[in-house]
Tab-separated table of C-alpha atoms in Angstrom:
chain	number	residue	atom	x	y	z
D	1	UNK	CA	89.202	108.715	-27.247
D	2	UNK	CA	89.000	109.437	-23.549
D	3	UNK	CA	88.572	106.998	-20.870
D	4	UNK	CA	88.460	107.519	-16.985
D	5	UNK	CA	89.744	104.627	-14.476
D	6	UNK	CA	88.735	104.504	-10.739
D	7	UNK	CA	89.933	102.147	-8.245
D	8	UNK	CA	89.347	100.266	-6.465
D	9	UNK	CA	85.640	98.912	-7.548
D	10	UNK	CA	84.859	97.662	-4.205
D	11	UNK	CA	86.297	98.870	-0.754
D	12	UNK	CA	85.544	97.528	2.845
D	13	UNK	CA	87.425	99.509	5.541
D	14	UNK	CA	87.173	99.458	9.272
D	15	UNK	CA	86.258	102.830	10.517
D	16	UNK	CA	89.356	104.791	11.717
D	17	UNK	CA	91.833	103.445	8.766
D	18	UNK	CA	92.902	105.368	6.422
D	19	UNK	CA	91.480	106.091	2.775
D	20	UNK	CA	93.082	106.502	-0.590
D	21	UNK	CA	90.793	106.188	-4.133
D	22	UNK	CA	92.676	107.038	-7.571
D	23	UNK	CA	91.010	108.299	-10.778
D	24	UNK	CA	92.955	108.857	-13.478
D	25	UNK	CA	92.090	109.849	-16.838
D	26	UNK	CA	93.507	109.436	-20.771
D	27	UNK	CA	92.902	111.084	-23.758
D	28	UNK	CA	92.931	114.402	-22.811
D	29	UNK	CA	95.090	117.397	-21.237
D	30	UNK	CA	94.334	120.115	-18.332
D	31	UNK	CA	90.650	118.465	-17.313
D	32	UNK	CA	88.765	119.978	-14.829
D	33	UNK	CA	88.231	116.802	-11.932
D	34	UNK	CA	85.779	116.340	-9.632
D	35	UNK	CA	85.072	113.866	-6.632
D	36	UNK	CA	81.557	113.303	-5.970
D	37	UNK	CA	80.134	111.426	-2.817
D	38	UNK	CA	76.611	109.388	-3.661
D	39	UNK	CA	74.635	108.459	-0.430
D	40	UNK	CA	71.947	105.154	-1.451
D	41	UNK	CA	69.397	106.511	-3.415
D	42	UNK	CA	70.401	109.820	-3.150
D	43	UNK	CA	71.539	112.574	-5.469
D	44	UNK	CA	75.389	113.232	-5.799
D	45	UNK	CA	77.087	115.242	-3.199
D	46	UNK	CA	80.111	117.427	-4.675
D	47	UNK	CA	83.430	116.652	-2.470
D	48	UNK	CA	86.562	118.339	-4.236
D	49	UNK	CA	86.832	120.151	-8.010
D	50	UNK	CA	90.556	120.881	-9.754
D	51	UNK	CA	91.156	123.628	-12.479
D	52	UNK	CA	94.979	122.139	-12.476
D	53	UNK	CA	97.611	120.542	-10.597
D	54	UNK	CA	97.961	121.389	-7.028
D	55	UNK	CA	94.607	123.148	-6.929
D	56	UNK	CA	91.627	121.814	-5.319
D	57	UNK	CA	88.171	122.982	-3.844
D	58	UNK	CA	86.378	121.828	-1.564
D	59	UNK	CA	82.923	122.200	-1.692
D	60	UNK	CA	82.055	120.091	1.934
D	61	UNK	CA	84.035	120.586	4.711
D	62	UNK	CA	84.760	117.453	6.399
D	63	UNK	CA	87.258	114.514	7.184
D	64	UNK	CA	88.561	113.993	3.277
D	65	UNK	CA	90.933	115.690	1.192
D	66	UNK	CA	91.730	115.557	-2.496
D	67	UNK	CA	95.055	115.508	-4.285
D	68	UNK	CA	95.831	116.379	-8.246
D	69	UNK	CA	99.556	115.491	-7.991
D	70	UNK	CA	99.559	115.024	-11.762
D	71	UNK	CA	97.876	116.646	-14.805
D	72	UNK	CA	95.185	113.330	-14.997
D	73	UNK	CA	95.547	111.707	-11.498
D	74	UNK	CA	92.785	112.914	-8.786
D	75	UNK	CA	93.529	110.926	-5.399
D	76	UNK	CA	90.600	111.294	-2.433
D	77	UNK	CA	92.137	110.478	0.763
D	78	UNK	CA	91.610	110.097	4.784
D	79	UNK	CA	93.661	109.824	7.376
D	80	UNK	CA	90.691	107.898	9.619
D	81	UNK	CA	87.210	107.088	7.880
D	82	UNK	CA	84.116	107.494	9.740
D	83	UNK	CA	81.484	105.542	9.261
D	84	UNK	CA	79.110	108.101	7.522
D	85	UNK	CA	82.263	108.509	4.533
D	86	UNK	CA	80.212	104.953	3.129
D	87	UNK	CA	78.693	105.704	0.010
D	88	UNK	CA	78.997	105.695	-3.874
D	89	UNK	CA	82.431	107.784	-4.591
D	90	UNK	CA	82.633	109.155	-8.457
D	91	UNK	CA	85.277	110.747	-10.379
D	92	UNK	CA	84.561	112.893	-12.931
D	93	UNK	CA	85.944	115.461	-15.487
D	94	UNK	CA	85.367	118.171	-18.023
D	95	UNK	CA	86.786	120.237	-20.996
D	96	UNK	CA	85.699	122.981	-18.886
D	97	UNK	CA	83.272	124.336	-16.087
D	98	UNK	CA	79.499	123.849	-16.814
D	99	UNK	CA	79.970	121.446	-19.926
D	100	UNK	CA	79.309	117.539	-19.596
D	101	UNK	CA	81.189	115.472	-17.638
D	102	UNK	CA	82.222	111.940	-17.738
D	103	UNK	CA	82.361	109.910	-14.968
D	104	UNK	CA	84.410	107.240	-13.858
D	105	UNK	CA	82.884	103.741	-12.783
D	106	UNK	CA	82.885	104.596	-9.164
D	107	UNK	CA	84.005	103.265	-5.850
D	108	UNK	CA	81.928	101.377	-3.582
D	109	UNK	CA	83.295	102.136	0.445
D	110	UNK	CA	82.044	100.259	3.008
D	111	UNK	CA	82.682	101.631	6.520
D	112	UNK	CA	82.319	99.022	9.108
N	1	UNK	CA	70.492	123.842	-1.030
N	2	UNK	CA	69.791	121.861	-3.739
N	3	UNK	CA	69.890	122.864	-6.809
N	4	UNK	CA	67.700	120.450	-8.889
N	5	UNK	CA	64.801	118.511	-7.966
N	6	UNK	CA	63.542	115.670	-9.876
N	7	UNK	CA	60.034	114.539	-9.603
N	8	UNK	CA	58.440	112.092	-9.287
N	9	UNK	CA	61.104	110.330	-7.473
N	10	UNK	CA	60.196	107.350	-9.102
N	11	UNK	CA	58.029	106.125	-12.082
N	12	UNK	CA	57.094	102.526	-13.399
N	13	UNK	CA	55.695	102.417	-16.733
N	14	UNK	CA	54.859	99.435	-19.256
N	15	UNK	CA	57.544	99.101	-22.265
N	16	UNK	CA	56.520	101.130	-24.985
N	17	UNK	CA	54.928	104.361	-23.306
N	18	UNK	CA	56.491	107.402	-22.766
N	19	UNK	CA	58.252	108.473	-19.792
N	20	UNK	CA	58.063	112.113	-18.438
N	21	UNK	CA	60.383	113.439	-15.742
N	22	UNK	CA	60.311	117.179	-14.678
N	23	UNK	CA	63.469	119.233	-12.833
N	24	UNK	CA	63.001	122.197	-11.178
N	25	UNK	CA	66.079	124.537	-10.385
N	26	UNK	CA	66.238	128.203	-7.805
N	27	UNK	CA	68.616	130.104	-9.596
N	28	UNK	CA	69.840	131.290	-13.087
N	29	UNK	CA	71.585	129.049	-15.106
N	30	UNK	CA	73.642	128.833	-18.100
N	31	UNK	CA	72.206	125.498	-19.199
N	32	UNK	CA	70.778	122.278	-17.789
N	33	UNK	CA	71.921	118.841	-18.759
N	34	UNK	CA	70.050	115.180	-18.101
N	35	UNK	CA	72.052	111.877	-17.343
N	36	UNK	CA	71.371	108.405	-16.807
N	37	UNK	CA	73.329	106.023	-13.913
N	38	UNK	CA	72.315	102.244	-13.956
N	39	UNK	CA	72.362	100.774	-10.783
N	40	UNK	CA	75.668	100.805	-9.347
N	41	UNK	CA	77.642	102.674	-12.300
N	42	UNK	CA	78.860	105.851	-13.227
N	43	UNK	CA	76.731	108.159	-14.632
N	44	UNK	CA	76.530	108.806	-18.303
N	45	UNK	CA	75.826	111.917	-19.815
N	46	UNK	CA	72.508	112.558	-22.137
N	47	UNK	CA	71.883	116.119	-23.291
N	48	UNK	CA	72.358	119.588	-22.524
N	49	UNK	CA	70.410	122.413	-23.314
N	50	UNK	CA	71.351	126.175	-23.293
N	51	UNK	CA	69.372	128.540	-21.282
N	52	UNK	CA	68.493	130.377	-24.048
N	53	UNK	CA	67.174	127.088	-25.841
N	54	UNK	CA	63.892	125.893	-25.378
N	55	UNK	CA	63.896	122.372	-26.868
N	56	UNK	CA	66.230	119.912	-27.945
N	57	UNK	CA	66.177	116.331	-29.506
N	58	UNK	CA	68.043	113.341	-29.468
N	59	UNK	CA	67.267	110.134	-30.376
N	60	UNK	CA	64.006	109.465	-28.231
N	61	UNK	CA	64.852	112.151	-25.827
N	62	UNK	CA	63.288	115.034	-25.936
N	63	UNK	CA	64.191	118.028	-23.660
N	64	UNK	CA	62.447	121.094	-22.619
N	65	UNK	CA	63.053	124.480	-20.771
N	66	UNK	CA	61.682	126.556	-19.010
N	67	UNK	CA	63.543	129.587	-18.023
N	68	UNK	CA	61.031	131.888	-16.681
N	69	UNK	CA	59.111	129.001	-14.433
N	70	UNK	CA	62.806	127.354	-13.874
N	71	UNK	CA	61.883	123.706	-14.759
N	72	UNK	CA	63.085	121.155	-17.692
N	73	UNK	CA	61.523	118.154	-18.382
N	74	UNK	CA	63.212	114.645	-19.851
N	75	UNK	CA	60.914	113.189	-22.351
N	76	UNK	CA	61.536	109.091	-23.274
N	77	UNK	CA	59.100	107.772	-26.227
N	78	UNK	CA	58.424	104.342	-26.870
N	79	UNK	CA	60.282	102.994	-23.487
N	80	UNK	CA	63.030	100.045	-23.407
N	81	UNK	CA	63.422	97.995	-20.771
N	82	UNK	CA	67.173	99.212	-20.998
N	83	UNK	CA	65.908	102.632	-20.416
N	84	UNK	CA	65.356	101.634	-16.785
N	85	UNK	CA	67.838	103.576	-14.539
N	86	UNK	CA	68.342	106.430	-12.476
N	87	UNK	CA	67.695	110.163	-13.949
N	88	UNK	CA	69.169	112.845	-13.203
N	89	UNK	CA	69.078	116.688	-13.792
N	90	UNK	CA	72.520	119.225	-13.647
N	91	UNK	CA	72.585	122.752	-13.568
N	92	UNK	CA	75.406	124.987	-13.654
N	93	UNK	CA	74.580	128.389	-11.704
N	94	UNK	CA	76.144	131.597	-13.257
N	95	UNK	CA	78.864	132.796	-11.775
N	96	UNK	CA	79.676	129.785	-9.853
N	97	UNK	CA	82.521	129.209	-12.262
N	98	UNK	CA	84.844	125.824	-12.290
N	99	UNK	CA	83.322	124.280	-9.479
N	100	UNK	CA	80.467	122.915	-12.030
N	101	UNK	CA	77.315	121.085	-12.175
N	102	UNK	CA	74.632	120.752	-9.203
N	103	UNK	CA	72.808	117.257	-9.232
N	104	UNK	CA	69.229	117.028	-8.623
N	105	UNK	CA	68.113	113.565	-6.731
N	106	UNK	CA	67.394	111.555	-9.471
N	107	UNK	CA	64.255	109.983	-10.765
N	108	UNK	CA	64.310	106.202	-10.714
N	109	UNK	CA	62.141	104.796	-13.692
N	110	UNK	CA	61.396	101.495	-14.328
N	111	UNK	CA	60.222	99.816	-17.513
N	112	UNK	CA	57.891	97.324	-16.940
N	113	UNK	CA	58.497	94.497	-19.941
């Protein structure tokens, strides 16, 4: 069966420093990965999408960027957080465009 | 702009009754899909229905669509008080390709026990 693994659970980071979340997932071959950004109480907020290795989208212009340096391994990364990059950050994949995704357990990013 | 909006944004209803939550979308779709997220968890997926599908079933969810009024609404019966969570509706857009699902706001329910 497939799983998905994020980490860290938990993150508190000063704001300036620099940001790196993994997601990696089992169980299946070529996913489509996504990063999504959840604001409290708020809907989700699509950050970066991957068809395959080495490609990414980005749907929000801003301070991130997104890395698929393997065929399951989606890394979300900044070189200095701000403090509005706190929220809810989930990982998430596909078979393929428009079908169900899973989601990872998310990351919880403090920006103090 | 987004894509899907939930309403009501929130709904508190006594354990046993049925819980109704509607999703409206702007553009045409290829289907719709419902999840749940409990409070601080991933979100998990429920059902997905084809645009060219006007009801589907599963379990105690039942799932309409609307095509020509672009809304779909999430039907509970006979609530849980592990039903309480977050709701939320996904739409792909045609033509948008890989880059997936849009996420409505969410509808937080409550079960009252």
């Amino acid at each position: 069966s497939q799983t998905i693994h994020q980490w860290p659970a938990t993150l508190v980071q000063p704001v300036g420093s620099p940001l790196s979340l993994e997601c990696t997932v089992e169980g299946t071959s070529n996913p489509n990965l996504y990063w999504y950004r959840q604001a409290a109480g708020r809907g989700l907020q699509l950050l970066f999408y991957s068809v395959g290795i080495g490609q990414i989208s980005s749907e929000v212009p801003q301070n991130l960027s997104a890395s698929r340096p393997q065929d399951r391994q989606f890394i979300l990364s900044s070189k200095k957080l701000l403090l509005s990059d706190s929220g809810f950050y989930l990982c998430a994949w596909s078979v393929l465009a428009a079908h169900e995704q899973y989601f990872g357990p998310g990351t919880r990013l403090t920006v103090t | 702009s987004q894509q899907g909006e939930e309403d009501p944004q929130a709904l508190s209803i006594q354990e046993g009754e049925n819980a109704t939550m509607n999703c409206s979308y702007k553009t045409s779709i290829n289907n719709l899909q419902w999840y749940r997220q409990n409070s601080g968890r991933g979100l998990v997926h429920l059902i997905l229905i084809r645009s060219n599908e006007r009801e589907k079933h599963s379990g105690r969810l039942r799932v309409t669509l609307d095509t020509s009024k672009k809304s779909s609404s999430l039907l509970i019966t006979a609530s849980r008080a592990a039903d309480t969570a977050s709701y939320f509706c996904a739409t792909d857009a045609q033509g948008r390709g890989a880059d997936g699902l849009t996420f409505g706001k969410g509808t937080h329910l409550i079960i009252q026990p």
